[in-house]
Amino acid sequence: MPLQITFTFDGTPHTRPAGCLIGDFLREQGLRPGRLAIEYNGRALAPAEAAHLLLRHGDQLRTRPRRTDA
């Protein structure tokens, strides 16, 4: 297992230690996963699911504000 992984977050490459959880990374960026629509390698994730998924080398992570119905 590599010690470092590189992945893309909203179009920008990032490097972190292997074993980094998506939820932890998002909070590190000052974001609140529960307020975001999260796409992981082209698949929509629920915020609770993102909290437990490990980022892997080459992953693609995208976010946008969650839409709310008025």
Short mmCIF file of C-alpha atoms in Angstrom, two decimals:
data_model
loop_
_atom_site.label_atom_id
_atom_site.label_comp_id
_atom_site.label_asym_id
_atom_site.label_seq_id
_atom_site.Cartn_x
_atom_site.Cartn_y
_atom_site.Cartn_z
CA MET A 1 0.00 0.00 0.00
CA PRO A 2 1.47 3.39 -0.95
CA LEU A 3 2.21 5.87 1.80
CA GLN A 4 0.75 8.78 -0.20
CA ILE A 5 -2.15 9.00 -2.63
CA THR A 6 -2.95 11.64 -5.21
CA PHE A 7 -6.56 12.36 -6.17
CA THR A 8 -8.50 15.19 -7.79
CA PHE A 9 -10.86 17.36 -5.77
CA ASP A 10 -13.02 19.77 -7.78
CA GLY A 11 -10.45 19.74 -10.59
CA THR A 12 -7.36 20.28 -8.41
CA PRO A 13 -4.85 17.52 -7.57
CA HIS A 14 -4.26 16.82 -3.88
CA THR A 15 -1.85 14.48 -2.11
CA ARG A 16 -2.61 12.98 1.28
CA PRO A 17 -1.47 10.03 3.37
CA ALA A 18 -3.06 6.71 2.41
CA GLY A 19 -6.05 5.95 4.60
CA CYS A 20 -7.62 9.42 4.30
CA LEU A 21 -11.42 9.34 4.60
CA ILE A 22 -13.51 11.49 2.27
CA GLY A 23 -15.39 13.07 5.19
CA ASP A 24 -12.14 13.94 6.99
CA PHE A 25 -10.68 15.49 3.84
CA LEU A 26 -13.78 17.62 3.27
CA ARG A 27 -13.77 18.88 6.86
CA GLU A 28 -10.03 19.62 6.49
CA GLN A 29 -11.02 21.86 3.58
CA GLY A 30 -13.48 23.72 5.81
CA LEU A 31 -16.51 22.05 4.23
CA ARG A 32 -19.47 20.37 5.89
CA PRO A 33 -20.30 17.10 4.10
CA GLY A 34 -23.97 17.26 5.16
CA ARG A 35 -24.38 20.52 3.23
CA LEU A 36 -22.83 19.22 0.00
CA ALA A 37 -23.77 17.09 -2.95
CA ILE A 38 -20.77 14.78 -3.23
CA GLU A 39 -19.74 12.89 -6.36
CA TYR A 40 -17.10 10.18 -6.01
CA ASN A 41 -15.71 8.75 -9.25
CA GLY A 42 -18.93 9.73 -11.03
CA ARG A 43 -21.27 8.30 -8.38
CA ALA A 44 -23.41 10.37 -6.01
CA LEU A 45 -22.73 9.73 -2.33
CA ALA A 46 -24.84 10.32 0.73
CA PRO A 47 -22.98 12.39 3.35
CA ALA A 48 -23.04 9.43 5.77
CA GLU A 49 -21.49 7.19 3.12
CA ALA A 50 -18.73 9.74 2.42
CA ALA A 51 -17.77 9.76 6.10
CA HIS A 52 -16.62 6.13 5.88
CA LEU A 53 -15.08 5.82 2.40
CA LEU A 54 -11.33 5.90 1.91
CA LEU A 55 -9.85 8.02 -0.84
CA ARG A 56 -7.65 6.01 -3.21
CA HIS A 57 -4.92 7.00 -5.62
CA GLY A 58 -6.48 8.41 -8.82
CA ASP A 59 -9.93 9.08 -7.37
CA GLN A 60 -12.07 11.95 -8.61
CA LEU A 61 -14.04 13.86 -5.97
CA ARG A 62 -16.45 16.68 -6.81
CA THR A 63 -18.73 18.74 -4.60
CA ARG A 64 -21.36 21.41 -4.95
CA PRO A 65 -23.83 23.00 -2.56
CA ARG A 66 -26.79 20.74 -1.88
CA ARG A 67 -30.00 21.99 -3.49
CA THR A 68 -32.85 22.70 -1.14
CA ASP A 69 -36.50 22.84 -2.11
CA ALA A 70 -38.22 26.05 -1.09
#
